[in-house]
Coordinates of C-alpha atoms in Angstrom, one line a residue:
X1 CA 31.2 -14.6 5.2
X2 CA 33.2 -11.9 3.7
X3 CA 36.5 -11.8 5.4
X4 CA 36.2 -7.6 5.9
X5 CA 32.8 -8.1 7.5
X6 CA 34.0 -11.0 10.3
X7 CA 34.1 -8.1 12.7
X8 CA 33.2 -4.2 13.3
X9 CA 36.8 -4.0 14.3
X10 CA 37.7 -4.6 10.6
X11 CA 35.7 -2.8 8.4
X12 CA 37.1 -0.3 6.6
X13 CA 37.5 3.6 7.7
X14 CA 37.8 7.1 5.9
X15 CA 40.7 8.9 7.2
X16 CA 38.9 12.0 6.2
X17 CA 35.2 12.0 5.9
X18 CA 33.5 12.8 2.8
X19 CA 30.9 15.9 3.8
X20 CA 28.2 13.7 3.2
X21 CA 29.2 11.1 5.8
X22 CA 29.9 13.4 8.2
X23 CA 26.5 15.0 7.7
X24 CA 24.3 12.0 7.6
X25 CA 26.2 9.4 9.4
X26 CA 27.1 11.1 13.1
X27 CA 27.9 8.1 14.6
X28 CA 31.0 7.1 15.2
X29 CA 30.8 3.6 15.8
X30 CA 28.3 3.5 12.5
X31 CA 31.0 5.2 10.4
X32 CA 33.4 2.3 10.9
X33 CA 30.6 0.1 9.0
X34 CA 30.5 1.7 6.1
X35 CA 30.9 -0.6 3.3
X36 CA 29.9 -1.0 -0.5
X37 CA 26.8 -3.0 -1.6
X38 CA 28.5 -5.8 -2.5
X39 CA 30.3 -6.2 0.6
X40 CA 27.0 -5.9 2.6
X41 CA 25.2 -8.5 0.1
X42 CA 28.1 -11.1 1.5
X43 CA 26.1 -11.1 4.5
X44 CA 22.8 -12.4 3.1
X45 CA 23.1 -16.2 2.5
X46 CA 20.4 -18.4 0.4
X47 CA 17.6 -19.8 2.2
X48 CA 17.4 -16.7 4.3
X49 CA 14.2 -14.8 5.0
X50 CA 15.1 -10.5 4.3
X51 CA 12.9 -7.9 5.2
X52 CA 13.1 -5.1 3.1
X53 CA 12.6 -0.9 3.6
X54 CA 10.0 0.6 0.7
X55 CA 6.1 1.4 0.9
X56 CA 5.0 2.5 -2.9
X57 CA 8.3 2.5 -4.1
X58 CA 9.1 5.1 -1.5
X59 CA 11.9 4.3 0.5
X60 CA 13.3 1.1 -1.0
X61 CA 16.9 0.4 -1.2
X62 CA 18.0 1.6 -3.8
X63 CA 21.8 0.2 -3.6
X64 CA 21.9 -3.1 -1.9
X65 CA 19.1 -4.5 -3.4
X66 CA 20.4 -4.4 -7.2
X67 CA 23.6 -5.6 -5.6
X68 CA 22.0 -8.8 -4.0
X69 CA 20.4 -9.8 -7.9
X70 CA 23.4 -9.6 -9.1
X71 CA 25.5 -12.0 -6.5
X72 CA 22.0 -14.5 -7.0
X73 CA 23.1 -13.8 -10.7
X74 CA 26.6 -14.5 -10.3
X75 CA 25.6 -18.0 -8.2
X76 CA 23.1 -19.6 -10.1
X77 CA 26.3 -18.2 -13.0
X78 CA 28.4 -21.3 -11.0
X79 CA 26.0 -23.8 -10.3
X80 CA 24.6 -22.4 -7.1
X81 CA 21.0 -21.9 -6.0
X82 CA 20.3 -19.0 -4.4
X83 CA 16.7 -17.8 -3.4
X84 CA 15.6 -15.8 -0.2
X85 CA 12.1 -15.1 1.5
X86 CA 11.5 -11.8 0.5
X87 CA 8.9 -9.4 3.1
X88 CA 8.1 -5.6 2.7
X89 CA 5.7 -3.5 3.3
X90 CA 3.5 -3.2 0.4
X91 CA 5.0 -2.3 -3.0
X92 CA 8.3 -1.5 -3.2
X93 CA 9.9 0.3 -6.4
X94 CA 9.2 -1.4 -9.9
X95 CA 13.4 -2.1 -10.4
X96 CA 13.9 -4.1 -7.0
X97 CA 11.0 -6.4 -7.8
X98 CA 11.8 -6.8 -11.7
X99 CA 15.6 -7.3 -10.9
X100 CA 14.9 -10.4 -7.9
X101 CA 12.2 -11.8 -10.0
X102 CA 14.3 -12.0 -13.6
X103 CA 17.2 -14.2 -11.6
X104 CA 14.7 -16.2 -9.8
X105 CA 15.8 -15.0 -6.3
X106 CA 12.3 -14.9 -4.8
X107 CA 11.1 -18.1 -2.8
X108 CA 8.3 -16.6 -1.0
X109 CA 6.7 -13.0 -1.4
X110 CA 4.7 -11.2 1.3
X111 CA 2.2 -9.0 1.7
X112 CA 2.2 -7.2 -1.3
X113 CA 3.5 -7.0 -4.8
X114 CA 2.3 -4.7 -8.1
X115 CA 5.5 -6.0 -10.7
X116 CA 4.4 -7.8 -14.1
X117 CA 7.7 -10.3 -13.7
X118 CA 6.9 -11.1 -10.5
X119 CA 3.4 -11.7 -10.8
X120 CA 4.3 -13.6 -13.9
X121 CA 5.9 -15.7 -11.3
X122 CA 3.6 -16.1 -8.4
X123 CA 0.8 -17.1 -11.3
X124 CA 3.0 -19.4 -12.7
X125 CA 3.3 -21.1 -9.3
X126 CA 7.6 -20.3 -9.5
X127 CA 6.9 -17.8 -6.4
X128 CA 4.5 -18.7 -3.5
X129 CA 2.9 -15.4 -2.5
X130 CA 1.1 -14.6 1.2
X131 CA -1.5 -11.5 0.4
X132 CA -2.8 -10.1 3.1
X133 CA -3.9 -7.3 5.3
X134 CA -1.4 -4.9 5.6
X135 CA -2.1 -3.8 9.1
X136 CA -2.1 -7.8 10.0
X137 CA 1.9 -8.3 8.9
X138 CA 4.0 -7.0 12.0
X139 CA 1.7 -9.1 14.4
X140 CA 2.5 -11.7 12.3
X141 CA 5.8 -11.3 11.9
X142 CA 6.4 -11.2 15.1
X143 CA 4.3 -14.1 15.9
X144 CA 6.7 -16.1 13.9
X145 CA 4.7 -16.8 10.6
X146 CA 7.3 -17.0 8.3
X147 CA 10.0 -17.9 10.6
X148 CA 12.7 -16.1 11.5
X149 CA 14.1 -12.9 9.8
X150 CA 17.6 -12.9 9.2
X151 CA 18.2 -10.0 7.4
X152 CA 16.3 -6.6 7.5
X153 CA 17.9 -4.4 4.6
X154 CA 16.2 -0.9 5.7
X155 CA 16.5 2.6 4.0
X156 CA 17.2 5.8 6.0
X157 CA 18.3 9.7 5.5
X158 CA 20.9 9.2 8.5
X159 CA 22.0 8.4 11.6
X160 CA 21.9 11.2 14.8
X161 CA 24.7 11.2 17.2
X162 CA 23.6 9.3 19.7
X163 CA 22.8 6.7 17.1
X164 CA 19.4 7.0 16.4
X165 CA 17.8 6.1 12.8
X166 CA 16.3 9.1 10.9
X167 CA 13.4 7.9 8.6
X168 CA 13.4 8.3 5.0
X169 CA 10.4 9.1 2.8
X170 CA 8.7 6.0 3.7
X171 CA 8.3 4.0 7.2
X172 CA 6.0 0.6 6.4
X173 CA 7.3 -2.1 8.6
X174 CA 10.5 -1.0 9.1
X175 CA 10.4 -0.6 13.0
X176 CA 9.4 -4.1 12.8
X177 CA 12.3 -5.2 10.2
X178 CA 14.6 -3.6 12.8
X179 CA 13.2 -4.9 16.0
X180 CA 13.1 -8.5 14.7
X181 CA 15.8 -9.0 12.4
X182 CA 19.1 -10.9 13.9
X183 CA 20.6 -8.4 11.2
X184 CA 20.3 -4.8 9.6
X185 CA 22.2 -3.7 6.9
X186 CA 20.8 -0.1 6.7
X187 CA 21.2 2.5 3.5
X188 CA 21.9 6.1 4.4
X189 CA 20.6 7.7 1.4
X190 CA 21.8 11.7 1.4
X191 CA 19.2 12.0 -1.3
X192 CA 16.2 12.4 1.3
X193 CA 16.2 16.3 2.1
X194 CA 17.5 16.6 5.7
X195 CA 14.8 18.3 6.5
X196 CA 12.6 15.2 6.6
X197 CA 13.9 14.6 10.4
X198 CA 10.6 15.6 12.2
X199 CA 8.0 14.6 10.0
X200 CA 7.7 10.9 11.5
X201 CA 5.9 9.6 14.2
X202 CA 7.3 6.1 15.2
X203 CA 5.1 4.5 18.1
X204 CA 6.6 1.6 19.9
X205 CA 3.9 1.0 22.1
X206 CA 2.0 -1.9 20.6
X207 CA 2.5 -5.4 21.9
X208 CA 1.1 -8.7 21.6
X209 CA -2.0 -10.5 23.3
X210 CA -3.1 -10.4 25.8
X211 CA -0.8 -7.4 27.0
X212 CA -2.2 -4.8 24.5
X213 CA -3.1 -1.2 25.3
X214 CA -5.3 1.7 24.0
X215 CA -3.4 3.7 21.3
X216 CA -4.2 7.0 21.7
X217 CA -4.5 8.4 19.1
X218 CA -7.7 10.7 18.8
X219 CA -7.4 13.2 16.3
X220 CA -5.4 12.8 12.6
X221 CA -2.7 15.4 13.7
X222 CA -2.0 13.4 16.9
X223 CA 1.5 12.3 17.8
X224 CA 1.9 9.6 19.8
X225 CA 6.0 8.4 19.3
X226 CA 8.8 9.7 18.5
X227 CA 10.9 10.9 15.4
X228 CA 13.9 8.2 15.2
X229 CA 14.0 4.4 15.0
X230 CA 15.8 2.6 17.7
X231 CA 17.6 0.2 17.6
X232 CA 20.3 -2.7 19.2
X233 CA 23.6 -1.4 17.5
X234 CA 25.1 -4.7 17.7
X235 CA 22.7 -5.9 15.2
X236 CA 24.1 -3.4 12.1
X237 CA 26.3 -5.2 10.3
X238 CA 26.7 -2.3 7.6
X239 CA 26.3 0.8 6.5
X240 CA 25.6 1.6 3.1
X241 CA 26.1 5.3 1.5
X242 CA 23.7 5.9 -1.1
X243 CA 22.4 9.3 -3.0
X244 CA 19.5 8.3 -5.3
X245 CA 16.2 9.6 -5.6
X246 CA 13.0 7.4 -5.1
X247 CA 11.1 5.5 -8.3
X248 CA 8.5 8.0 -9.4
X249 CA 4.9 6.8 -8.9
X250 CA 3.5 6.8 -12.9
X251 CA 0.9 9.4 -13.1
X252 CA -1.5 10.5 -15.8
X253 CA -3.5 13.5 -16.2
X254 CA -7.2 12.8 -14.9
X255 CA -9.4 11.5 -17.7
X256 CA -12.9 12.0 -18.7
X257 CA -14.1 8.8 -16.8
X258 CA -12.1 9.3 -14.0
X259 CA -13.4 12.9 -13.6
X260 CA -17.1 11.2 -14.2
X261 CA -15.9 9.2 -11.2
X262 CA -15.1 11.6 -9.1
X263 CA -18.0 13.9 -9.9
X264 CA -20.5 11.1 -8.2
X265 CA -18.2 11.1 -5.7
X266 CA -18.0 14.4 -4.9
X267 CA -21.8 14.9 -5.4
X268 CA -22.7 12.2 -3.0
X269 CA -20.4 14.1 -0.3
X270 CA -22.6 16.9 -0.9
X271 CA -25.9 14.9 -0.4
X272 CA -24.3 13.4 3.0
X273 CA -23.5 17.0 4.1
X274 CA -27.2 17.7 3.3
X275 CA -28.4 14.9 5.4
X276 CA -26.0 15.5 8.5
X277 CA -24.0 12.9 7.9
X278 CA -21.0 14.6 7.6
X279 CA -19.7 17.7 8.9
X280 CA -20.5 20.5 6.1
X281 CA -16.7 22.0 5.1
X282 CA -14.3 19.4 6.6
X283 CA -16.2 16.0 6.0
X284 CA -14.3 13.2 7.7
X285 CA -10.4 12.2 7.6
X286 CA -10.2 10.7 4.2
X287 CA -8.1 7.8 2.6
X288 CA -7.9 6.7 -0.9
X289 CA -5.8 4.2 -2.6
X290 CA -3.6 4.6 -5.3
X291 CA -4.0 5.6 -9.0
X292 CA -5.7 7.8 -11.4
X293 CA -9.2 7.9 -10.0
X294 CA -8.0 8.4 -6.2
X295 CA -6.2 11.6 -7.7
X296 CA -9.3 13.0 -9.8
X297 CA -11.4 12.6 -6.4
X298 CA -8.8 14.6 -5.1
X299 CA -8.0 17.1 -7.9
X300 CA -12.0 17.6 -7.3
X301 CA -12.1 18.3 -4.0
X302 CA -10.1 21.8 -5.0
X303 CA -12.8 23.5 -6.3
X304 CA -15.4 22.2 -4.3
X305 CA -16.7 24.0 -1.0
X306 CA -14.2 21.9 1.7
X307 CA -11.4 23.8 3.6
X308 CA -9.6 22.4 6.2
X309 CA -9.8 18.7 5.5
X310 CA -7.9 16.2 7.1
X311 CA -6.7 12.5 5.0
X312 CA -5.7 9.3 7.2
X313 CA -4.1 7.0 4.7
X314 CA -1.2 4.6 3.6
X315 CA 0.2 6.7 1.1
X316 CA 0.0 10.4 0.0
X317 CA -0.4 10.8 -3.6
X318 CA 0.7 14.3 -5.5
X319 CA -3.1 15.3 -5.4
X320 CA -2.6 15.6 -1.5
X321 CA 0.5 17.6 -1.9
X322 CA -2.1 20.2 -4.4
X323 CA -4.4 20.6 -1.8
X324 CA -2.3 20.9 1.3
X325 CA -0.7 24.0 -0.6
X326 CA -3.9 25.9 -1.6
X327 CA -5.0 24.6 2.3
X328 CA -8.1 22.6 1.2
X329 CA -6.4 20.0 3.0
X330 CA -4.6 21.3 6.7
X331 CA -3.0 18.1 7.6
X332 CA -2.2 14.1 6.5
X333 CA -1.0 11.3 8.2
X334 CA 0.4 8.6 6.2
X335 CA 3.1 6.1 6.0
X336 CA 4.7 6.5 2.5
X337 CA 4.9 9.2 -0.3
X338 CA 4.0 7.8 -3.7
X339 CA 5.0 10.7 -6.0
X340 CA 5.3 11.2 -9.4
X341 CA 8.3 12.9 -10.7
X342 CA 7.3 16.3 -10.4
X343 CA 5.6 15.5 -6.9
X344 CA 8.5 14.4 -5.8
X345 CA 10.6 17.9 -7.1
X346 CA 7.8 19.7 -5.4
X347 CA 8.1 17.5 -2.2
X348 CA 11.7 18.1 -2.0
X349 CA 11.7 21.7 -3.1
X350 CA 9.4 22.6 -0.3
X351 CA 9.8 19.9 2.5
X352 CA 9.8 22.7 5.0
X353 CA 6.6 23.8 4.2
X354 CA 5.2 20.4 4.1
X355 CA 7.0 19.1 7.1
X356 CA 4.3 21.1 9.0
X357 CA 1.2 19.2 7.6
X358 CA 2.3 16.0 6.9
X359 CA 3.1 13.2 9.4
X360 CA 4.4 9.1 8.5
X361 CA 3.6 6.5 10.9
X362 CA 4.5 3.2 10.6
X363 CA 1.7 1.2 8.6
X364 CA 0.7 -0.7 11.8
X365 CA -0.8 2.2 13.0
X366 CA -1.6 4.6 9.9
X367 CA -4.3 0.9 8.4
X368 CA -4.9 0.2 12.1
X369 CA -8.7 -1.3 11.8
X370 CA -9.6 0.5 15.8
X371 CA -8.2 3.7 14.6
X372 CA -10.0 4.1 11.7
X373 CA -12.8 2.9 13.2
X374 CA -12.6 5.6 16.1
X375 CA -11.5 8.7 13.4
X376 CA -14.3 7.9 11.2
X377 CA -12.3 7.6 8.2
X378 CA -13.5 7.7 4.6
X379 CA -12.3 4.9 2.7
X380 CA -11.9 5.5 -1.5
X381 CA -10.7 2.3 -2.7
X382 CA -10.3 0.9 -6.5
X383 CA -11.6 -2.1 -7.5
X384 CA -11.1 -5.2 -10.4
X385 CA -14.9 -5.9 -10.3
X386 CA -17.9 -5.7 -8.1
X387 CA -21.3 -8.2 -8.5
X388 CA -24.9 -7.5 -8.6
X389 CA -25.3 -7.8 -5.0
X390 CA -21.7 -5.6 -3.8
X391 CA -19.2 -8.2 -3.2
X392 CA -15.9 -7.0 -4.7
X393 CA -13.0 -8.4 -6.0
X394 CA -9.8 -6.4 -6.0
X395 CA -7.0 -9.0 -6.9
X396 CA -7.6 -11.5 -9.3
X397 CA -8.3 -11.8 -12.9
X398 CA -10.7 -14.2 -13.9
X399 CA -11.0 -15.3 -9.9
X400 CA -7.9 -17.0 -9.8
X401 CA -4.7 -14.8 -11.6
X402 CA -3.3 -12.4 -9.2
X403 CA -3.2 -8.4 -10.0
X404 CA -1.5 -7.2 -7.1
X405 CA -3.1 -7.8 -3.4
X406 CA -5.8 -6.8 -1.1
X407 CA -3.4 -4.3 0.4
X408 CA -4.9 -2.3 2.7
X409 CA -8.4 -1.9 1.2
X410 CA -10.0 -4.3 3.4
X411 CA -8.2 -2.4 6.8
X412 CA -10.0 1.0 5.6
X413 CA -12.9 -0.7 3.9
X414 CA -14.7 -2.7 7.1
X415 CA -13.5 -0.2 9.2
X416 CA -14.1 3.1 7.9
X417 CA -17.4 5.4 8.5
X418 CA -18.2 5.2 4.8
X419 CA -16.4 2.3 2.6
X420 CA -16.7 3.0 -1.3
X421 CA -15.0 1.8 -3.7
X422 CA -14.4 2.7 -8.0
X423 CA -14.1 1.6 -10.7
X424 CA -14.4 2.7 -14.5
X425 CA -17.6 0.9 -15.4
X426 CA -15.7 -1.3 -18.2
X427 CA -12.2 -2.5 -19.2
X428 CA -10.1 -3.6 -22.1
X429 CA -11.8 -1.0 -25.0
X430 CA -15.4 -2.4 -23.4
X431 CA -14.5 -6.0 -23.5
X432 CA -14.9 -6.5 -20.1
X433 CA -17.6 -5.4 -17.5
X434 CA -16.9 -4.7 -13.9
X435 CA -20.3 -5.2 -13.0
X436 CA -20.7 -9.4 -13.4
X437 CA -23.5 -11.6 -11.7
X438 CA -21.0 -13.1 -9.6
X439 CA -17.6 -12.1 -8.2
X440 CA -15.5 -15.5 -9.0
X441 CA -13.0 -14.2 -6.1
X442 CA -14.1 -11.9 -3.2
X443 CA -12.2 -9.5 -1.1
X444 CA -14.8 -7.3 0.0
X445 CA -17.8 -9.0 1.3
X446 CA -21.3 -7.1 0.2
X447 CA -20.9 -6.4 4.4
X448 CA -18.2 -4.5 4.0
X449 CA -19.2 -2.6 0.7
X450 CA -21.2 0.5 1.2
X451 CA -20.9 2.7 -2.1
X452 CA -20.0 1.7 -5.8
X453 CA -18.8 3.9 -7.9
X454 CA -18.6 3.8 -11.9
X455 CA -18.3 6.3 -14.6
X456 CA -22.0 5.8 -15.0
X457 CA -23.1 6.7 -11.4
X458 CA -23.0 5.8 -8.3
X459 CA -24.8 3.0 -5.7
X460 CA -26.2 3.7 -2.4
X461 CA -26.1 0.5 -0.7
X462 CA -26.8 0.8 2.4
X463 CA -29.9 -0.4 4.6
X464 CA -30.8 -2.4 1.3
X465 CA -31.5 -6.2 1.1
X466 CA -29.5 -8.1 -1.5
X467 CA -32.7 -8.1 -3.7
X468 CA -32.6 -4.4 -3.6
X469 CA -29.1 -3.7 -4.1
X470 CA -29.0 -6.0 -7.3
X471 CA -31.3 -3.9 -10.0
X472 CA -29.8 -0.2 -8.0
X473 CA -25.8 -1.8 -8.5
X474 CA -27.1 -2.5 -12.7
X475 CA -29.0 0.6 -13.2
X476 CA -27.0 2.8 -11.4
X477 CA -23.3 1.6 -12.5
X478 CA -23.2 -0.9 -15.0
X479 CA -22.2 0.0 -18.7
X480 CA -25.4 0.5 -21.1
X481 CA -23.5 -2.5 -23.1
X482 CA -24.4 -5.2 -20.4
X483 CA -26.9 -3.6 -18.3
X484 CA -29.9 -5.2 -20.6
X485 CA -28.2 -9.0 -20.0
X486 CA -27.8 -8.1 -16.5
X487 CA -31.3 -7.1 -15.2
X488 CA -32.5 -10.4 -17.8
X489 CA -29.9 -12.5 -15.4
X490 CA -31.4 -11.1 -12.0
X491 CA -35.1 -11.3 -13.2
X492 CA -34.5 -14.7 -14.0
X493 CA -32.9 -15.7 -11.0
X494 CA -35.9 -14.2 -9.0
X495 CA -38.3 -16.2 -10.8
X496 CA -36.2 -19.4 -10.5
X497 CA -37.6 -22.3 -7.7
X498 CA -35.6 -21.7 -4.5
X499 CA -34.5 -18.4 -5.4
X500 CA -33.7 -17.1 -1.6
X501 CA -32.5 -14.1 0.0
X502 CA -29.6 -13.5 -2.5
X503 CA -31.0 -14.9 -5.6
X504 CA -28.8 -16.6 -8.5
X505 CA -28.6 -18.8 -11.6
X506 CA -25.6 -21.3 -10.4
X507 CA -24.9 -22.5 -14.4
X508 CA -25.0 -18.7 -15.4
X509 CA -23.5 -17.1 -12.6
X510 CA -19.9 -17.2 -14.4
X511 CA -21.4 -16.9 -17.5
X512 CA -19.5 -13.8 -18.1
X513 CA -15.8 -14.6 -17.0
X514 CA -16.4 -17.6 -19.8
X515 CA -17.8 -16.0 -22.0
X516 CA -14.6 -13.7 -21.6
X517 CA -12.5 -16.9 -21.9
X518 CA -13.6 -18.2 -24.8
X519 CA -14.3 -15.3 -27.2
X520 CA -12.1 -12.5 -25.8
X521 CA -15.0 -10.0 -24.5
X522 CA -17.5 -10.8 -22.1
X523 CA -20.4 -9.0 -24.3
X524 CA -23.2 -11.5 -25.7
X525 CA -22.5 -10.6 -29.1

């Protein structure tokens, strides 16, 4: 270990303390641990197991993490091998993943990751790689899954006087990281507008089986914790200063297929209205996932007839921000902000505006599977591909090459009151079709898939047999390209001995993906 870090007693002190540091670190038994990056990376040793802060790149830390690639660097320089277990809570920012990934410092990857390097790696089978549910990883965690963590590196804007942990601009797992680690290095990042303190909501009452209780939690403006992390001071072994903004979210303007996407969608709202499905100017608490589409949905919603919505999500995107300021949306609950550059500026620029409808829970409670159960949430999420009978697949290319992860689709998606998910009807300049026979990797069980959702229209699933669902799913939302081949594929399988409930032609069923394989495109000609 590094000798200045061998005890709290001899890490270094500021005679005078720079503004900042006496602003965001009021502590003073946390000011004595102040140390640079590369004095705090001295306490990570190979083999360990770190938790990280960051949740959409929000939040991730944005000092000790480049510092610990570079001392793997500087190892594997000298002979040494030097890789660690590496958990977070979803995404974190593009750099942190590229920069661990190029010096091979990643062992093990969990829950999710969305970085071409390092997916370059787990497909390569140089990186193991645990995807799964995001509201499933504290309960696992602290079940003891992966072992124990030794180090939980964990971003925050500061540090109150009695020595509790102001959140940053994303919570995830981090009350978890700090509850469990043996020990926090944390980042004080002066960056994050003080006026953030207030707009969390960090519950500590969960707990394990069979000692569990109701969270109460009724309504998407509810507060049911408090604003600061706790936790055991003994653990901290250093305090990091840091003043850098958050990776920008990329972020293009809506296109014509994503706004044909979101028309269907918005349409259909308006046909559940008219069947009292959903209440006629605030529908129902509404989550969507990340990207281009999710944002056209919600640049949609503007000029549509809703005021006073509500969104129950992981992340807000800067579509939310839009409509929380002309008030089509009066409050969201999340537990990350994944901004785009200008979101961000018009985050910080008005955070005292926004502090007052916008509230981050950690992601244990904002994907919670009861609570969106009991809100009623709807659930917008993007998919790779979907078959002819609604099973989706939201992770892998050609069934076995993983995107990204399931993230938390699948908490929203068998949960929610109304579980859709989109998807441009084609891919690669028309190459590829979303709509195949068969999924060759499912995520989504046709159970748990209620709407689909192309360019080219939208599919009503519900209360239909799989024989039913198959010639609505190709008429309604497959490209004109391959909607001939696939009503030939499902007529055929029909007709075929033994055809059954959910009828299919085993030797064609992948006939696309090979197709795809072998020629480049999955069209027959």
């Amino acid at each position: 270990m590094h000798a200045a870090l061998s005890s709290p007693a001899a890490l270094p002190t500021e005679p005078v303390l720079p503004a900042t540091t006496a602003a965001r670190v009021r502590h003073e038994a946390y000011r004595r641990k102040i140390v640079s990056a590369q004095e705090a990376v001295q306490w990570i040793r190979p083999g360990d197991t770190v938790a990280i802060s960051g949740f959409a790149s929000a939040g991730t830390p944005k000092a000790v993490t480049p510092a610990l690639a570079e001392h793997i660097r500087r190892t594997r320089a000298t002979g040494g091998d030097f890789r660690v277990n590496l958990l977070t809570g979803a995404s974190v920012s593009v750099e942190t993943e590229r920069m661990l990934a190029e010096v091979d410092g990643i062992a093990l990857r969990m829950p999710y990751q969305s970085e071409a390097t390092a997916r370059g790696a787990i497909n390569a089978g140089r990186m193991d790689y645990v995807d799964i549910h995001l509201s499933h990883v504290a309960q696992q965690v602290w079940e003891g899954y992966y072992g124990k963590v030794d180090v939980a590196v964990v971003e925050i804007s500061g540090i109150t006087e009695r020595g509790e942990l102001i959140p940053a601009t994303s919570i995830g797992n981090n009350k978890t990281w700090l509850d469990v680690a043996e020990k926090v290095i944390l980042e004080v990042n002066s960056w994050v507008p003080a006026a953030m303190d207030g707009v969390h909501d960090v519950y500590y009452g969960t707990a394990l089986p069979p000692h569990r209780k109701p969270i109460q939690l009724t309504d998407v403006e509810d507060r049911i914790g408090q604003p600061y992390f706790h936790i055991d001071p003994a653990k901290v072994v250093a305090v990091v200063e840091t003043n850098r903004s958050d990776s920008a979210s990329a972020l293009t303007a809506p296109d014509a297929t994503s706004k044909a996407i979101a028309g269907h969608v918005l349409d259909f709202f308006a046909h559940e209205v008219a069947a009292g499905r959903l209440p006629a100017n605030t529908l129902l608490p509404l989550q969507s996932g990340v990207g281009n589409v999710a944002n056209a949905v919600l640049a949609g919603l503007d000029s549509g007839p809703y005021r006073g919505l509500t969104c129950y999500s992981e992340v807000l995107q800067d579509g939310m921000l839009d409509l929380i300021k002309d008030g089509t949306v009066r409050f969201a609950s999340a537990t990350s902000l994944a901004l785009s550059e200008a979101g961000l500026k018009e985050f910080v620029d008005n955070v005292d505006f926004y502090r007052d409808h916008i509230v981050l829970r950690p992601q244990e409670i904002s994907n919670h599977p009861e609570i969106v159960r009991r809100l009623g949430i709807i659930a917008m999420n993007g998919m790779l591909e979907a078959d002819i009978y609604g099973n989706v697949n939201s992770t892998h290319v050609m069934g076995t090459r993983i995107m990204n992860g399931i993230g938390g689709s699948g908490d929203f998606a068998r949960n929610g009151y109304l579980s859709m998910f989109l998807s441009p009807s084609t891919a690669k300049n028309g190459a590829i079709s979303s709509i195949v026979p068969m999924v060759p990797h499912v995520d989504h069980t046709e159970h748990d898939v209620q709407v689909l959702v192309t360019e080219q229209g939208l599919a009503d699933l519900r209360g239909l047999s799989p024989r039913r669902r198959s010639r609505l799913v190709v008429n309604n939302c497959a490209h004109p390209d391959y909607r001939d081949e696939l009503l030939d594929y499902i007529e055929r399988a029909e007709a075929a001995p033994g055809a059954g409930q959910t009828p299919h032609l085993l030797g064609e069923a992948f006939s696309f993906h090979d197709r795809l394989q072998r020629t480049g495109t999955m069209r027959a000609s």
